[in-house]
Amino acid sequence: MAKADETRLRAVLDAIDAATLSQTDLAEAAGISRDSLYQYRMAARRPTPDTVRRIVKALKRQRQAIDRAIERLGKLGV
């Protein structure tokens, strides 16, 4: 595989990784347990305002990672 093709492939794989956020990953990034996140999603518990802020902050970081990956793909002509 040519170097340029390898670079493009790596960029696509990085973009897929950036777009794939599991509940476990989100919980870890927000500093909460996966079980707590699940309970919030099922409306079994209500997060505190601080917890909501941490979840939003983690989601924004994820969005920024996706934006960077897409920008990289664009620069590579993908």
PDB file of C-alpha atoms in Angstrom:
ATOM      1  CA  MET A   1       0.000   0.000   0.000  1.00  0.00           C
ATOM      2  CA  ALA A   2       1.314   3.412  -0.968  1.00  0.00           C
ATOM      3  CA  LYS A   3       2.219   5.877   1.782  1.00  0.00           C
ATOM      4  CA  ALA A   4      -0.590   8.271   0.764  1.00  0.00           C
ATOM      5  CA  ASP A   5      -3.124   5.435   0.876  1.00  0.00           C
ATOM      6  CA  GLU A   6      -1.902   4.404   4.321  1.00  0.00           C
ATOM      7  CA  THR A   7      -2.227   7.990   5.530  1.00  0.00           C
ATOM      8  CA  ARG A   8      -5.789   8.224   4.186  1.00  0.00           C
ATOM      9  CA  LEU A   9      -6.735   4.889   5.720  1.00  0.00           C
ATOM     10  CA  ARG A  10      -5.334   5.927   9.101  1.00  0.00           C
ATOM     11  CA  ALA A  11      -7.274   9.200   8.879  1.00  0.00           C
ATOM     12  CA  VAL A  12     -10.518   7.354   8.118  1.00  0.00           C
ATOM     13  CA  LEU A  13      -9.936   4.937  10.995  1.00  0.00           C
ATOM     14  CA  ASP A  14      -9.181   7.857  13.312  1.00  0.00           C
ATOM     15  CA  ALA A  15     -12.438   9.527  12.227  1.00  0.00           C
ATOM     16  CA  ILE A  16     -14.384   6.344  12.950  1.00  0.00           C
ATOM     17  CA  ASP A  17     -12.768   6.110  16.374  1.00  0.00           C
ATOM     18  CA  ALA A  18     -13.616   9.758  17.084  1.00  0.00           C
ATOM     19  CA  ALA A  19     -17.241   9.224  16.069  1.00  0.00           C
ATOM     20  CA  THR A  20     -17.635   6.096  18.183  1.00  0.00           C
ATOM     21  CA  LEU A  21     -18.297   6.978  21.802  1.00  0.00           C
ATOM     22  CA  SER A  22     -19.607   4.216  24.023  1.00  0.00           C
ATOM     23  CA  GLN A  23     -21.535   4.873  27.208  1.00  0.00           C
ATOM     24  CA  THR A  24     -18.506   3.609  29.099  1.00  0.00           C
ATOM     25  CA  ASP A  25     -16.250   6.100  27.279  1.00  0.00           C
ATOM     26  CA  LEU A  26     -18.679   8.958  27.904  1.00  0.00           C
ATOM     27  CA  ALA A  27     -19.072   8.087  31.570  1.00  0.00           C
ATOM     28  CA  GLU A  28     -15.301   7.898  32.014  1.00  0.00           C
ATOM     29  CA  ALA A  29     -14.768  11.215  30.214  1.00  0.00           C
ATOM     30  CA  ALA A  30     -17.413  12.841  32.424  1.00  0.00           C
ATOM     31  CA  GLY A  31     -16.023  11.320  35.609  1.00  0.00           C
ATOM     32  CA  ILE A  32     -19.125   9.301  36.444  1.00  0.00           C
ATOM     33  CA  SER A  33     -19.881   5.598  36.523  1.00  0.00           C
ATOM     34  CA  ARG A  34     -21.361   3.831  33.515  1.00  0.00           C
ATOM     35  CA  ASP A  35     -24.174   2.647  35.777  1.00  0.00           C
ATOM     36  CA  SER A  36     -25.013   6.242  36.715  1.00  0.00           C
ATOM     37  CA  LEU A  37     -25.069   7.278  33.058  1.00  0.00           C
ATOM     38  CA  TYR A  38     -27.356   4.349  32.256  1.00  0.00           C
ATOM     39  CA  GLN A  39     -29.700   5.324  35.084  1.00  0.00           C
ATOM     40  CA  TYR A  40     -29.832   8.914  33.816  1.00  0.00           C
ATOM     41  CA  ARG A  41     -30.673   7.663  30.323  1.00  0.00           C
ATOM     42  CA  MET A  42     -33.448   5.441  31.685  1.00  0.00           C
ATOM     43  CA  ALA A  43     -34.775   8.319  33.841  1.00  0.00           C
ATOM     44  CA  ALA A  44     -34.261   6.194  36.949  1.00  0.00           C
ATOM     45  CA  ARG A  45     -32.104   8.964  38.438  1.00  0.00           C
ATOM     46  CA  ARG A  46     -31.646  12.661  37.825  1.00  0.00           C
ATOM     47  CA  PRO A  47     -28.135  14.044  37.411  1.00  0.00           C
ATOM     48  CA  THR A  48     -27.034  17.041  39.420  1.00  0.00           C
ATOM     49  CA  PRO A  49     -26.391  20.279  37.511  1.00  0.00           C
ATOM     50  CA  ASP A  50     -22.647  19.689  37.962  1.00  0.00           C
ATOM     51  CA  THR A  51     -22.953  16.208  36.469  1.00  0.00           C
ATOM     52  CA  VAL A  52     -24.903  17.586  33.510  1.00  0.00           C
ATOM     53  CA  ARG A  53     -22.123  20.136  32.931  1.00  0.00           C
ATOM     54  CA  ARG A  54     -19.475  17.387  33.022  1.00  0.00           C
ATOM     55  CA  ILE A  55     -21.430  15.246  30.547  1.00  0.00           C
ATOM     56  CA  VAL A  56     -21.875  18.220  28.206  1.00  0.00           C
ATOM     57  CA  LYS A  57     -18.170  19.069  28.482  1.00  0.00           C
ATOM     58  CA  ALA A  58     -17.248  15.469  27.595  1.00  0.00           C
ATOM     59  CA  LEU A  59     -19.614  15.528  24.605  1.00  0.00           C
ATOM     60  CA  LYS A  60     -18.127  18.825  23.404  1.00  0.00           C
ATOM     61  CA  ARG A  61     -14.620  17.346  23.588  1.00  0.00           C
ATOM     62  CA  GLN A  62     -15.875  14.399  21.538  1.00  0.00           C
ATOM     63  CA  ARG A  63     -17.415  16.739  18.972  1.00  0.00           C
ATOM     64  CA  GLN A  64     -14.108  18.620  18.718  1.00  0.00           C
ATOM     65  CA  ALA A  65     -12.283  15.330  18.111  1.00  0.00           C
ATOM     66  CA  ILE A  66     -14.745  14.485  15.334  1.00  0.00           C
ATOM     67  CA  ASP A  67     -14.341  17.959  13.801  1.00  0.00           C
ATOM     68  CA  ARG A  68     -10.536  17.571  13.814  1.00  0.00           C
ATOM     69  CA  ALA A  69     -10.816  14.141  12.180  1.00  0.00           C
ATOM     70  CA  ILE A  70     -13.129  15.471   9.467  1.00  0.00           C
ATOM     71  CA  GLU A  71     -10.819  18.426   8.841  1.00  0.00           C
ATOM     72  CA  ARG A  72      -7.879  16.042   8.477  1.00  0.00           C
ATOM     73  CA  LEU A  73      -9.835  13.937   5.981  1.00  0.00           C
ATOM     74  CA  GLY A  74     -10.650  17.063   3.983  1.00  0.00           C
ATOM     75  CA  LYS A  75      -6.986  18.056   3.841  1.00  0.00           C
ATOM     76  CA  LEU A  76      -6.200  14.587   2.515  1.00  0.00           C
ATOM     77  CA  GLY A  77      -8.851  14.929  -0.195  1.00  0.00           C
ATOM     78  CA  VAL A  78     -11.087  12.224   1.223  1.00  0.00           C
TER      79      VAL A  78
END
